[in-house]
Structure formats: C-alpha cells, structure tokens
C-alpha cells in the first residue's frame, strides 16, 4: 500500500516554508540515515546551516512521491552553540530548553531506560543538529547522503557524532506494518480518508496557525524563527524481539493463537489490519487498503472485546473510547515519522542474537514535547485512564516484575510474564525550523 495521502483541496499553509517531513509520509520501502552533529564553533555552525539550507526540502507538493529528501532539526544546546540571542532562547518552552535527559522523571525514563544508560551522544548535551535523509531507493539515499557529507568535510568546528542508517519494507523489526495512522492537518490540502475524522487545526502541528483552542500556540521569537516551525521528539529504542517471541510462544498453543495475542497487544494484526474491523483473523487486504485500514473507532466496543483497552494503538489514540480521566484526544495527536533499523526477526526465533535493531520513534507537532511527556506518564505507564490500574502499554513501557496484559472477554484473560520489549537507548527534544528560519539562524 502506498502511504501517500492525496492533496485534493487548496492548501492554505505556507508549504514553501514548512519542512517536507512535517507533511510528507515515509515511503514504503524506505532507506535513510539520521546524523547527529556537534557545533564546537559558532561561525562553523552557521556556515554549515548556510550550506545545508538549499538541501532541506520544503513541503510544497508534499503529496507527490520524491526519491529522497532531507530534514534538519536543532536541539536547545544547538541553538545556544549557534549563538542565538538570549531573548530568543528564553522564548522557547522550558521542557525543550531542559532537554530530554533532564525530563526523565516526567517521561518515566527510569531503570534501564534512564539517561545514565544511554548511548553516546544522547544525553551529553552535544547532540546539536539532527540531519535526516529519507529515500525510497538505495541509490538516491546514497547520493543525497554523499551531497550532505561533502558539506561537512572541510568544516573544522562541526563534528559528526553519530550516523545511524535505517530502512525497512514498511514492517518494523517485530514484523508489524507501521507508520500509517496519522492526523490530517487542516490547511495542508489533504483529503481525509475514511476513519481519519475531521482535520485537526494546523496550529497543533505547525507554529503560527490557529490551534484547536482557536489561538496559535506560543511561538519562539522573533517571528521568522518560530513561524512555520515545529517540535520533534526523537527516541531511540532497542527492540527485544526474541523476548517478545518467547512471550507469545509461552502464552499461545497454536500459531493462530500466537498471532491473535500479537494482534491483541498492538490492536492490529501484523498486516496493519485493525482488530476493530477483523477481530477473528487477519485480513491482509484490509491492511493494504488505505480506505479501510483506519476506518473505525471504538464506539461499538466499549469493553475492549475486540481491541483491548490496554492495547498499544487504543492507548495512544483512544478515538471514541470513554476515558475515566477527562482529556481532549484531538490535542493529543502527533505526526509520526518513526524509522526502523536492523534486521527484522521472524516469530519462530526465540534466542537473542545480540544484533542492534529497533525503532527510532519520531514525533512531530507544535505540542509534540508536551504530548509525548503526557503520553509517557498517563497513557503508556499507567492504566488508570481506561480503568486498568497499574497495567502499562504492552509494547513500549518498562514492565515491573509480575506484570500482565489483560485481554477482555468472558472471563477476561490475564496474560502473565510480559516484559519490557523495547529499551530506550537515548533521545532528544529538537526544534524543526522553517526554511526561512534556517537562513535566519545561519546569519
Ligand atoms: C519501539 C517502539 C514502538 C513500536 C514497535 C511501535 C509500534 C506501533 C505500531 C505497530 C503501530 C500501529 C500502526 C501505525 O499506525 O503506525 C503504532 C501506532 C502508534 N504508536 Fe507506536 N510504537 C512504538 C513507540 C511508540 C511511542 C514511544 C509512542 C508515543 C509515546 C507511540 C505512539 C503511537 C501512536 C500515536 C500510534 C497511532 C495510533 C492510532 O492512531 O491508532 N508509539 N505503533
């Protein structure tokens, strides 16, 4: 299936100034790299931005397939290293300025997920610029990478700290199709597909436009720096697929049972088909159909008999679920541009091979930082909002000893032995400037 939405309405957003990644979906299959750069000299940092500015793609014609494109984002430490004036620095929100490591308590990044266990350069304060190249084929990926690497080569005063390649067919390392349930941004021109719901106000995703409250959200100053920009939350997860496979095997007697449990944990079959539409068995045709894959809410399943209340997608986007704690789900939406790295593991492999594999979770939005902090503390690491007490998200939480996952039914089934299937290896809060802001930052 192709992930591209169609643009059938006249866009009202300043697409020429907004970065492509905000609106352009990841291709299937996809290839790419996330590079992390440190700026040790302000003039060199600005020079690098001048060189990269023409390579960063805009969201103009975001709906047309492109063979490759580049995105750029900057951490608070990066803005400081670039010599951004103090009054501008102070106009950024406190959690962005603190950085992800300092927000570990709020994010519930404790135990093995805590910043002291992170990989370099995460949490060191040296991750200043993040440059990402996305491509739909290997040749264009390598070509775009070579173009960007040339800009770095002869510049003393900027240093490449890490370089992580990614890529997948569209299925993540656990074997689930991902990346396709996304909010529709009002004013982007996107045609909503069945189940998308109403378009969400642009100001929820791009700074400078009215948000769901009717007002634009606070924006960094000056105007040229803030307008048409957005925030990015980057979190690198290492995936324990063999542990996940053992959990499924230990709690299922047949292959069909195993796949049903795998679907109950996520709320979708591995093909992407939602349990809400195909509760008994997978239907890959639904998973491959952009008009059906998201065409559901949970109105007719209040108890979670089809899609468990605690499954990953129902927690992360409860749609019409009656929540026990008051929440406006429309301001909790995020645009996801996550990427998988490393080889997938098939369900029959039960022994870990020690290879590096996982998912770079990437969330974009004007409230992305607040929202991921909210999701992590309220909807991932607690079950109170849907009456599940201490039960946590089965895919992405840090599980305690004795943890279980509830599959509603008569009687409900508690599937014990659940473990942490993904460990956080690092991350950062970033600001994705508009194209004109990149020029402003470059001086
Ligand atoms: C290794 C980590 C993760 C894995 C393997 C994973 C896997 C998945 C899968 C398979 C889907 C369903 C398909 C799709 O729409 O993309 C999904 C959806 C989603 N995930 Fe994750 N995810 C991970 C981390 C996260 C994190 C950290 C968050 C937020 C804090 C998150 C939020 C979401 C949201 C909002 C959706 C869409 C739900 C919907 O609209 O129905 N995910 N994820």
PDB file of N, CA and C in Angstrom, residues 38-138:
ATOM      1  N   UNK A  38      27.716  17.873  16.282  1.00  0.00           N
ATOM      2  CA  UNK A  38      28.024  18.826  17.346  1.00  0.00           C
ATOM      3  C   UNK A  38      28.648  20.094  16.726  1.00  0.00           C
ATOM      4  N   UNK A  39      28.261  21.242  17.255  1.00  0.00           N
ATOM      5  CA  UNK A  39      28.851  22.509  16.786  1.00  0.00           C
ATOM      6  C   UNK A  39      29.822  22.978  17.862  1.00  0.00           C
ATOM      7  N   UNK A  40      31.114  22.998  17.540  1.00  0.00           N
ATOM      8  CA  UNK A  40      32.081  23.460  18.547  1.00  0.00           C
ATOM      9  C   UNK A  40      32.518  24.893  18.263  1.00  0.00           C
ATOM     10  N   UNK A  41      32.133  25.408  17.103  1.00  0.00           N
ATOM     11  CA  UNK A  41      32.489  26.772  16.755  1.00  0.00           C
ATOM     12  C   UNK A  41      31.269  27.431  16.098  1.00  0.00           C
ATOM     13  N   UNK A  42      30.857  28.551  16.667  1.00  0.00           N
ATOM     14  CA  UNK A  42      29.615  29.201  16.221  1.00  0.00           C
ATOM     15  C   UNK A  42      29.634  29.545  14.728  1.00  0.00           C
ATOM     16  N   UNK A  43      30.743  30.111  14.265  1.00  0.00           N
ATOM     17  CA  UNK A  43      30.819  30.526  12.855  1.00  0.00           C
ATOM     18  C   UNK A  43      30.735  29.303  11.942  1.00  0.00           C
ATOM     19  N   UNK A  44      31.389  28.210  12.353  1.00  0.00           N
ATOM     20  CA  UNK A  44      31.339  26.989  11.535  1.00  0.00           C
ATOM     21  C   UNK A  44      29.919  26.424  11.523  1.00  0.00           C
ATOM     22  N   UNK A  45      29.235  26.501  12.655  1.00  0.00           N
ATOM     23  CA  UNK A  45      27.855  26.015  12.744  1.00  0.00           C
ATOM     24  C   UNK A  45      26.960  26.778  11.780  1.00  0.00           C
ATOM     25  N   UNK A  46      27.131  28.095  11.757  1.00  0.00           N
ATOM     26  CA  UNK A  46      26.307  28.919  10.852  1.00  0.00           C
ATOM     27  C   UNK A  46      26.652  28.648   9.391  1.00  0.00           C
ATOM     28  N   UNK A  47      27.949  28.470   9.161  1.00  0.00           N
ATOM     29  CA  UNK A  47      28.398  28.150   7.794  1.00  0.00           C
ATOM     30  C   UNK A  47      27.756  26.829   7.335  1.00  0.00           C
ATOM     31  N   UNK A  48      27.711  25.852   8.246  1.00  0.00           N
ATOM     32  CA  UNK A  48      27.101  24.567   7.887  1.00  0.00           C
ATOM     33  C   UNK A  48      25.621  24.763   7.538  1.00  0.00           C
ATOM     34  N   UNK A  49      24.923  25.569   8.324  1.00  0.00           N
ATOM     35  CA  UNK A  49      23.495  25.814   8.021  1.00  0.00           C
ATOM     36  C   UNK A  49      23.342  26.481   6.657  1.00  0.00           C
ATOM     37  N   UNK A  50      24.248  27.400   6.350  1.00  0.00           N
ATOM     38  CA  UNK A  50      24.173  28.058   5.021  1.00  0.00           C
ATOM     39  C   UNK A  50      24.317  27.023   3.913  1.00  0.00           C
ATOM     40  N   UNK A  51      25.231  26.072   4.144  1.00  0.00           N
ATOM     41  CA  UNK A  51      25.463  25.049   3.114  1.00  0.00           C
ATOM     42  C   UNK A  51      24.301  24.051   3.019  1.00  0.00           C
ATOM     43  N   UNK A  52      23.703  23.748   4.189  1.00  0.00           N
ATOM     44  CA  UNK A  52      22.636  22.731   4.168  1.00  0.00           C
ATOM     45  C   UNK A  52      21.290  23.303   3.724  1.00  0.00           C
ATOM     46  N   UNK A  53      21.100  24.607   3.941  1.00  0.00           N
ATOM     47  CA  UNK A  53      19.784  25.210   3.668  1.00  0.00           C
ATOM     48  C   UNK A  53      19.223  24.827   2.293  1.00  0.00           C
ATOM     49  N   UNK A  54      20.025  24.906   1.211  1.00  0.00           N
ATOM     50  CA  UNK A  54      19.431  24.571  -0.099  1.00  0.00           C
ATOM     51  C   UNK A  54      19.087  23.084  -0.245  1.00  0.00           C
ATOM     52  N   UNK A  55      19.638  22.239   0.649  1.00  0.00           N
ATOM     53  CA  UNK A  55      19.366  20.796   0.531  1.00  0.00           C
ATOM     54  C   UNK A  55      18.117  20.371   1.307  1.00  0.00           C
ATOM     55  N   UNK A  56      17.654  21.234   2.218  1.00  0.00           N
ATOM     56  CA  UNK A  56      16.486  20.869   3.043  1.00  0.00           C
ATOM     57  C   UNK A  56      15.221  21.061   2.210  1.00  0.00           C
ATOM     58  N   UNK A  57      14.385  20.034   2.182  1.00  0.00           N
ATOM     59  CA  UNK A  57      13.207  20.075   1.293  1.00  0.00           C
ATOM     60  C   UNK A  57      12.026  20.763   1.954  1.00  0.00           C
ATOM     61  N   UNK A  58      11.247  21.457   1.141  1.00  0.00           N
ATOM     62  CA  UNK A  58      10.029  22.101   1.652  1.00  0.00           C
ATOM     63  C   UNK A  58       8.832  21.166   1.436  1.00  0.00           C
ATOM     64  N   UNK A  59       7.724  21.534   2.077  1.00  0.00           N
ATOM     65  CA  UNK A  59       6.513  20.708   1.996  1.00  0.00           C
ATOM     66  C   UNK A  59       5.677  21.014   0.748  1.00  0.00           C
ATOM     67  N   UNK A  60       6.183  21.895  -0.129  1.00  0.00           N
ATOM     68  CA  UNK A  60       5.439  22.155  -1.369  1.00  0.00           C
ATOM     69  C   UNK A  60       5.260  20.825  -2.104  1.00  0.00           C
ATOM     70  N   UNK A  61       4.107  20.554  -2.609  1.00  0.00           N
ATOM     71  CA  UNK A  61       3.808  19.268  -3.280  1.00  0.00           C
ATOM     72  C   UNK A  61       4.215  18.085  -2.407  1.00  0.00           C
ATOM     73  N   UNK A  62       3.868  18.167  -1.127  1.00  0.00           N
ATOM     74  CA  UNK A  62       4.231  17.104  -0.190  1.00  0.00           C
ATOM     75  C   UNK A  62       3.617  15.757  -0.565  1.00  0.00           C
ATOM     76  N   UNK A  63       2.539  15.830  -1.376  1.00  0.00           N
ATOM     77  CA  UNK A  63       1.827  14.588  -1.710  1.00  0.00           C
ATOM     78  C   UNK A  63       2.458  13.851  -2.884  1.00  0.00           C
ATOM     79  N   UNK A  64       3.395  14.520  -3.591  1.00  0.00           N
ATOM     80  CA  UNK A  64       3.996  13.831  -4.740  1.00  0.00           C
ATOM     81  C   UNK A  64       5.197  13.031  -4.283  1.00  0.00           C
ATOM     82  N   UNK A  65       5.300  11.772  -4.720  1.00  0.00           N
ATOM     83  CA  UNK A  65       6.445  10.967  -4.296  1.00  0.00           C
ATOM     84  C   UNK A  65       7.757  11.643  -4.679  1.00  0.00           C
ATOM     85  N   UNK A  66       8.733  11.597  -3.810  1.00  0.00           N
ATOM     86  CA  UNK A  66      10.079  12.102  -4.101  1.00  0.00           C
ATOM     87  C   UNK A  66      11.034  10.948  -3.837  1.00  0.00           C
ATOM     88  N   UNK A  67      12.113  10.876  -4.621  1.00  0.00           N
ATOM     89  CA  UNK A  67      13.023   9.748  -4.410  1.00  0.00           C
ATOM     90  C   UNK A  67      13.832   9.939  -3.133  1.00  0.00           C
ATOM     91  N   UNK A  68      14.111  11.197  -2.732  1.00  0.00           N
ATOM     92  CA  UNK A  68      14.794  11.405  -1.453  1.00  0.00           C
ATOM     93  C   UNK A  68      14.568  12.832  -0.974  1.00  0.00           C
ATOM     94  N   UNK A  69      14.681  13.036   0.322  1.00  0.00           N
ATOM     95  CA  UNK A  69      14.603  14.395   0.858  1.00  0.00           C
ATOM     96  C   UNK A  69      15.334  14.467   2.193  1.00  0.00           C
ATOM     97  N   UNK A  70      15.622  15.712   2.578  1.00  0.00           N
ATOM     98  CA  UNK A  70      16.414  15.908   3.784  1.00  0.00           C
ATOM     99  C   UNK A  70      15.653  16.773   4.787  1.00  0.00           C
ATOM    100  N   UNK A  71      15.850  16.482   6.062  1.00  0.00           N
ATOM    101  CA  UNK A  71      15.216  17.265   7.128  1.00  0.00           C
ATOM    102  C   UNK A  71      16.291  17.702   8.112  1.00  0.00           C
ATOM    103  N   UNK A  72      16.053  18.822   8.767  1.00  0.00           N
ATOM    104  CA  UNK A  72      17.039  19.316   9.722  1.00  0.00           C
ATOM    105  C   UNK A  72      16.330  19.799  10.983  1.00  0.00           C
ATOM    106  N   UNK A  73      16.883  19.445  12.129  1.00  0.00           N
ATOM    107  CA  UNK A  73      16.307  19.896  13.398  1.00  0.00           C
ATOM    108  C   UNK A  73      17.439  20.215  14.369  1.00  0.00           C
ATOM    109  N   UNK A  74      17.139  21.071  15.354  1.00  0.00           N
ATOM    110  CA  UNK A  74      18.175  21.628  16.227  1.00  0.00           C
ATOM    111  C   UNK A  74      17.741  21.501  17.686  1.00  0.00           C
ATOM    112  N   UNK A  75      18.664  21.088  18.532  1.00  0.00           N
ATOM    113  CA  UNK A  75      18.336  20.991  19.966  1.00  0.00           C
ATOM    114  C   UNK A  75      18.536  22.365  20.599  1.00  0.00           C
ATOM    115  N   UNK A  76      18.112  22.502  21.854  1.00  0.00           N
ATOM    116  CA  UNK A  76      18.320  23.775  22.554  1.00  0.00           C
ATOM    117  C   UNK A  76      19.817  24.057  22.666  1.00  0.00           C
ATOM    118  N   UNK A  77      20.611  23.015  23.006  1.00  0.00           N
ATOM    119  CA  UNK A  77      22.064  23.224  23.106  1.00  0.00           C
ATOM    120  C   UNK A  77      22.617  23.669  21.751  1.00  0.00           C
ATOM    121  N   UNK A  78      22.011  23.199  20.678  1.00  0.00           N
ATOM    122  CA  UNK A  78      22.436  23.598  19.334  1.00  0.00           C
ATOM    123  C   UNK A  78      22.144  25.070  19.078  1.00  0.00           C
ATOM    124  N   UNK A  79      20.972  25.551  19.540  1.00  0.00           N
ATOM    125  CA  UNK A  79      20.638  26.973  19.365  1.00  0.00           C
ATOM    126  C   UNK A  79      21.624  27.832  20.145  1.00  0.00           C
ATOM    127  N   UNK A  80      22.007  27.348  21.337  1.00  0.00           N
ATOM    128  CA  UNK A  80      22.994  28.084  22.145  1.00  0.00           C
ATOM    129  C   UNK A  80      24.325  28.106  21.396  1.00  0.00           C
ATOM    130  N   UNK A  81      24.740  26.941  20.866  1.00  0.00           N
ATOM    131  CA  UNK A  81      26.029  26.855  20.163  1.00  0.00           C
ATOM    132  C   UNK A  81      26.046  27.731  18.919  1.00  0.00           C
ATOM    133  N   UNK A  82      24.868  27.975  18.337  1.00  0.00           N
ATOM    134  CA  UNK A  82      24.803  28.837  17.144  1.00  0.00           C
ATOM    135  C   UNK A  82      24.788  30.316  17.511  1.00  0.00           C
ATOM    136  N   UNK A  83      24.727  30.607  18.794  1.00  0.00           N
ATOM    137  CA  UNK A  83      24.766  31.999  19.234  1.00  0.00           C
ATOM    138  C   UNK A  83      23.437  32.720  19.083  1.00  0.00           C
ATOM    139  N   UNK A  84      22.338  31.986  19.180  1.00  0.00           N
ATOM    140  CA  UNK A  84      21.004  32.617  19.115  1.00  0.00           C
ATOM    141  C   UNK A  84      20.871  33.572  20.315  1.00  0.00           C
ATOM    142  N   UNK A  85      20.371  34.800  20.090  1.00  0.00           N
ATOM    143  CA  UNK A  85      20.298  35.773  21.181  1.00  0.00           C
ATOM    144  C   UNK A  85      19.496  35.268  22.392  1.00  0.00           C
ATOM    145  N   UNK A  86      19.902  35.744  23.555  1.00  0.00           N
ATOM    146  CA  UNK A  86      19.329  35.276  24.814  1.00  0.00           C
ATOM    147  C   UNK A  86      17.798  35.412  24.862  1.00  0.00           C
ATOM    148  N   UNK A  87      17.266  36.559  24.365  1.00  0.00           N
ATOM    149  CA  UNK A  87      15.805  36.728  24.476  1.00  0.00           C
ATOM    150  C   UNK A  87      15.067  35.703  23.606  1.00  0.00           C
ATOM    151  N   UNK A  88      15.674  35.318  22.479  1.00  0.00           N
ATOM    152  CA  UNK A  88      15.073  34.255  21.666  1.00  0.00           C
ATOM    153  C   UNK A  88      15.151  32.924  22.402  1.00  0.00           C
ATOM    154  N   UNK A  89      16.319  32.637  22.969  1.00  0.00           N
ATOM    155  CA  UNK A  89      16.492  31.354  23.681  1.00  0.00           C
ATOM    156  C   UNK A  89      15.430  31.227  24.771  1.00  0.00           C
ATOM    157  N   UNK A  90      15.201  32.346  25.465  1.00  0.00           N
ATOM    158  CA  UNK A  90      14.252  32.305  26.586  1.00  0.00           C
ATOM    159  C   UNK A  90      12.808  32.196  26.123  1.00  0.00           C
ATOM    160  N   UNK A  91      12.576  32.424  24.826  1.00  0.00           N
ATOM    161  CA  UNK A  91      11.196  32.325  24.337  1.00  0.00           C
ATOM    162  C   UNK A  91      10.796  30.889  24.022  1.00  0.00           C
ATOM    163  N   UNK A  92      11.733  29.939  24.133  1.00  0.00           N
ATOM    164  CA  UNK A  92      11.395  28.516  23.915  1.00  0.00           C
ATOM    165  C   UNK A  92      10.830  27.916  25.204  1.00  0.00           C
ATOM    166  N   UNK A  93       9.973  26.891  25.081  1.00  0.00           N
ATOM    167  CA  UNK A  93       9.360  26.313  26.285  1.00  0.00           C
ATOM    168  C   UNK A  93      10.392  25.630  27.202  1.00  0.00           C
ATOM    169  N   UNK A  94      10.069  25.611  28.486  1.00  0.00           N
ATOM    170  CA  UNK A  94      11.015  25.123  29.498  1.00  0.00           C
ATOM    171  C   UNK A  94      11.437  23.665  29.263  1.00  0.00           C
ATOM    172  N   UNK A  95      10.487  22.796  28.861  1.00  0.00           N
ATOM    173  CA  UNK A  95      10.887  21.374  28.709  1.00  0.00           C
ATOM    174  C   UNK A  95      11.846  21.193  27.521  1.00  0.00           C
ATOM    175  N   UNK A  96      11.645  21.969  26.455  1.00  0.00           N
ATOM    176  CA  UNK A  96      12.572  21.914  25.318  1.00  0.00           C
ATOM    177  C   UNK A  96      13.952  22.387  25.760  1.00  0.00           C
ATOM    178  N   UNK A  97      13.979  23.469  26.544  1.00  0.00           N
ATOM    179  CA  UNK A  97      15.277  24.011  26.967  1.00  0.00           C
ATOM    180  C   UNK A  97      15.987  23.049  27.914  1.00  0.00           C
ATOM    181  N   UNK A  98      15.231  22.350  28.721  1.00  0.00           N
ATOM    182  CA  UNK A  98      15.854  21.399  29.658  1.00  0.00           C
ATOM    183  C   UNK A  98      16.454  20.206  28.918  1.00  0.00           C
ATOM    184  N   UNK A  99      15.839  19.797  27.828  1.00  0.00           N
ATOM    185  CA  UNK A  99      16.314  18.626  27.080  1.00  0.00           C
ATOM    186  C   UNK A  99      15.714  17.338  27.632  1.00  0.00           C
ATOM    187  N   UNK A 100      15.726  16.280  26.798  1.00  0.00           N
ATOM    188  CA  UNK A 100      15.024  15.043  27.166  1.00  0.00           C
ATOM    189  C   UNK A 100      15.589  14.379  28.424  1.00  0.00           C
ATOM    190  N   UNK A 101      16.916  14.352  28.555  1.00  0.00           N
ATOM    191  CA  UNK A 101      17.510  13.640  29.702  1.00  0.00           C
ATOM    192  C   UNK A 101      17.040  14.260  31.016  1.00  0.00           C
ATOM    193  N   UNK A 102      16.959  15.593  31.045  1.00  0.00           N
ATOM    194  CA  UNK A 102      16.558  16.277  32.278  1.00  0.00           C
ATOM    195  C   UNK A 102      15.073  16.059  32.577  1.00  0.00           C
ATOM    196  N   UNK A 103      14.322  15.585  31.609  1.00  0.00           N
ATOM    197  CA  UNK A 103      12.882  15.357  31.797  1.00  0.00           C
ATOM    198  C   UNK A 103      12.565  13.883  32.057  1.00  0.00           C
ATOM    199  N   UNK A 104      13.604  13.104  32.445  1.00  0.00           N
ATOM    200  CA  UNK A 104      13.427  11.653  32.600  1.00  0.00           C
ATOM    201  C   UNK A 104      12.317  11.303  33.599  1.00  0.00           C
ATOM    202  N   UNK A 105      12.175  12.087  34.665  1.00  0.00           N
ATOM    203  CA  UNK A 105      11.142  11.768  35.657  1.00  0.00           C
ATOM    204  C   UNK A 105       9.758  11.838  35.036  1.00  0.00           C
ATOM    205  N   UNK A 106       9.514  12.962  34.340  1.00  0.00           N
ATOM    206  CA  UNK A 106       8.204  13.166  33.728  1.00  0.00           C
ATOM    207  C   UNK A 106       7.943  12.104  32.640  1.00  0.00           C
ATOM    208  N   UNK A 107       9.024  11.721  31.922  1.00  0.00           N
ATOM    209  CA  UNK A 107       8.871  10.746  30.832  1.00  0.00           C
ATOM    210  C   UNK A 107       8.840   9.304  31.352  1.00  0.00           C
ATOM    211  N   UNK A 108       9.051   9.147  32.661  1.00  0.00           N
ATOM    212  CA  UNK A 108       9.137   7.807  33.291  1.00  0.00           C
ATOM    213  C   UNK A 108      10.300   6.994  32.696  1.00  0.00           C
ATOM    214  N   UNK A 109      11.380   7.707  32.325  1.00  0.00           N
ATOM    215  CA  UNK A 109      12.565   7.007  31.804  1.00  0.00           C
ATOM    216  C   UNK A 109      13.461   6.632  32.982  1.00  0.00           C
ATOM    217  N   UNK A 110      13.108   5.508  33.613  1.00  0.00           N
ATOM    218  CA  UNK A 110      13.830   5.083  34.816  1.00  0.00           C
ATOM    219  C   UNK A 110      14.468   3.712  34.547  1.00  0.00           C
ATOM    220  N   UNK A 111      15.180   3.176  35.562  1.00  0.00           N
ATOM    221  CA  UNK A 111      15.790   1.841  35.445  1.00  0.00           C
ATOM    222  C   UNK A 111      16.643   1.770  34.198  1.00  0.00           C
ATOM    223  N   UNK A 112      16.525   0.693  33.418  1.00  0.00           N
ATOM    224  CA  UNK A 112      17.370   0.541  32.220  1.00  0.00           C
ATOM    225  C   UNK A 112      17.126   1.623  31.166  1.00  0.00           C
ATOM    226  N   UNK A 113      16.002   2.336  31.268  1.00  0.00           N
ATOM    227  CA  UNK A 113      15.710   3.411  30.293  1.00  0.00           C
ATOM    228  C   UNK A 113      16.287   4.763  30.725  1.00  0.00           C
ATOM    229  N   UNK A 114      16.897   4.819  31.899  1.00  0.00           N
ATOM    230  CA  UNK A 114      17.354   6.098  32.453  1.00  0.00           C
ATOM    231  C   UNK A 114      18.549   6.639  31.665  1.00  0.00           C
ATOM    232  N   UNK A 115      18.686   7.979  31.626  1.00  0.00           N
ATOM    233  CA  UNK A 115      19.750   8.600  30.814  1.00  0.00           C
ATOM    234  C   UNK A 115      21.156   8.102  31.118  1.00  0.00           C
ATOM    235  N   UNK A 116      21.428   7.643  32.339  1.00  0.00           N
ATOM    236  CA  UNK A 116      22.814   7.193  32.598  1.00  0.00           C
ATOM    237  C   UNK A 116      23.174   5.928  31.816  1.00  0.00           C
ATOM    238  N   UNK A 117      22.161   5.243  31.260  1.00  0.00           N
ATOM    239  CA  UNK A 117      22.450   4.041  30.453  1.00  0.00           C
ATOM    240  C   UNK A 117      22.411   4.337  28.951  1.00  0.00           C
ATOM    241  N   UNK A 118      22.177   5.581  28.576  1.00  0.00           N
ATOM    242  CA  UNK A 118      22.009   5.887  27.143  1.00  0.00           C
ATOM    243  C   UNK A 118      23.318   5.764  26.378  1.00  0.00           C
ATOM    244  N   UNK A 119      23.174   5.547  25.076  1.00  0.00           N
ATOM    245  CA  UNK A 119      24.341   5.518  24.175  1.00  0.00           C
ATOM    246  C   UNK A 119      24.800   6.941  23.895  1.00  0.00           C
ATOM    247  N   UNK A 120      26.105   7.078  23.640  1.00  0.00           N
ATOM    248  CA  UNK A 120      26.604   8.376  23.170  1.00  0.00           C
ATOM    249  C   UNK A 120      26.009   8.629  21.778  1.00  0.00           C
ATOM    250  N   UNK A 121      25.720   9.865  21.400  1.00  0.00           N
ATOM    251  CA  UNK A 121      25.934  11.100  22.156  1.00  0.00           C
ATOM    252  C   UNK A 121      24.705  11.551  22.961  1.00  0.00           C
ATOM    253  N   UNK A 122      23.706  10.678  23.087  1.00  0.00           N
ATOM    254  CA  UNK A 122      22.453  11.119  23.709  1.00  0.00           C
ATOM    255  C   UNK A 122      22.666  11.491  25.170  1.00  0.00           C
ATOM    256  N   UNK A 123      22.043  12.559  25.596  1.00  0.00           N
ATOM    257  CA  UNK A 123      22.100  12.974  26.993  1.00  0.00           C
ATOM    258  C   UNK A 123      23.372  13.714  27.357  1.00  0.00           C
ATOM    259  N   UNK A 124      24.289  13.880  26.390  1.00  0.00           N
ATOM    260  CA  UNK A 124      25.573  14.520  26.694  1.00  0.00           C
ATOM    261  C   UNK A 124      25.515  16.036  26.512  1.00  0.00           C
ATOM    262  N   UNK A 125      24.405  16.521  25.913  1.00  0.00           N
ATOM    263  CA  UNK A 125      24.314  17.951  25.619  1.00  0.00           C
ATOM    264  C   UNK A 125      25.074  18.325  24.348  1.00  0.00           C
ATOM    265  N   UNK A 126      25.647  17.311  23.682  1.00  0.00           N
ATOM    266  CA  UNK A 126      26.443  17.604  22.470  1.00  0.00           C
ATOM    267  C   UNK A 126      25.676  17.334  21.179  1.00  0.00           C
ATOM    268  N   UNK A 127      24.498  16.752  21.284  1.00  0.00           N
ATOM    269  CA  UNK A 127      23.697  16.475  20.080  1.00  0.00           C
ATOM    270  C   UNK A 127      23.030  17.790  19.663  1.00  0.00           C
ATOM    271  N   UNK A 128      23.641  18.515  18.752  1.00  0.00           N
ATOM    272  CA  UNK A 128      23.171  19.864  18.412  1.00  0.00           C
ATOM    273  C   UNK A 128      22.276  19.900  17.176  1.00  0.00           C
ATOM    274  N   UNK A 129      22.724  19.240  16.116  1.00  0.00           N
ATOM    275  CA  UNK A 129      21.941  19.223  14.873  1.00  0.00           C
ATOM    276  C   UNK A 129      21.592  17.787  14.531  1.00  0.00           C
ATOM    277  N   UNK A 130      20.373  17.578  14.085  1.00  0.00           N
ATOM    278  CA  UNK A 130      19.992  16.251  13.573  1.00  0.00           C
ATOM    279  C   UNK A 130      19.646  16.435  12.105  1.00  0.00           C
ATOM    280  N   UNK A 131      20.344  15.711  11.252  1.00  0.00           N
ATOM    281  CA  UNK A 131      20.064  15.773   9.819  1.00  0.00           C
ATOM    282  C   UNK A 131      19.553  14.397   9.418  1.00  0.00           C
ATOM    283  N   UNK A 132      18.384  14.349   8.816  1.00  0.00           N
ATOM    284  CA  UNK A 132      17.833  13.056   8.396  1.00  0.00           C
ATOM    285  C   UNK A 132      17.624  13.041   6.898  1.00  0.00           C
ATOM    286  N   UNK A 133      18.047  11.958   6.279  1.00  0.00           N
ATOM    287  CA  UNK A 133      17.800  11.758   4.852  1.00  0.00           C
ATOM    288  C   UNK A 133      16.826  10.588   4.732  1.00  0.00           C
ATOM    289  N   UNK A 134      15.731  10.808   4.022  1.00  0.00           N
ATOM    290  CA  UNK A 134      14.750   9.743   3.747  1.00  0.00           C
ATOM    291  C   UNK A 134      14.763   9.478   2.244  1.00  0.00           C
ATOM    292  N   UNK A 135      14.688   8.221   1.829  1.00  0.00           N
ATOM    293  CA  UNK A 135      14.677   7.917   0.390  1.00  0.00           C
ATOM    294  C   UNK A 135      13.824   6.682   0.127  1.00  0.00           C
ATOM    295  N   UNK A 136      13.377   6.561  -1.125  1.00  0.00           N
ATOM    296  CA  UNK A 136      12.588   5.372  -1.462  1.00  0.00           C
ATOM    297  C   UNK A 136      13.424   4.343  -2.221  1.00  0.00           C
ATOM    298  N   UNK A 137      14.725   4.637  -2.429  1.00  0.00           N
ATOM    299  CA  UNK A 137      15.594   3.635  -3.054  1.00  0.00           C
ATOM    300  C   UNK A 137      17.024   3.891  -2.604  1.00  0.00           C
ATOM    301  N   UNK A 138      17.824   2.830  -2.721  1.00  0.00           N
ATOM    302  CA  UNK A 138      19.155   2.868  -2.143  1.00  0.00           C
ATOM    303  C   UNK A 138      20.072   3.871  -2.855  1.00  0.00           C
TER     304      UNK A 138
END
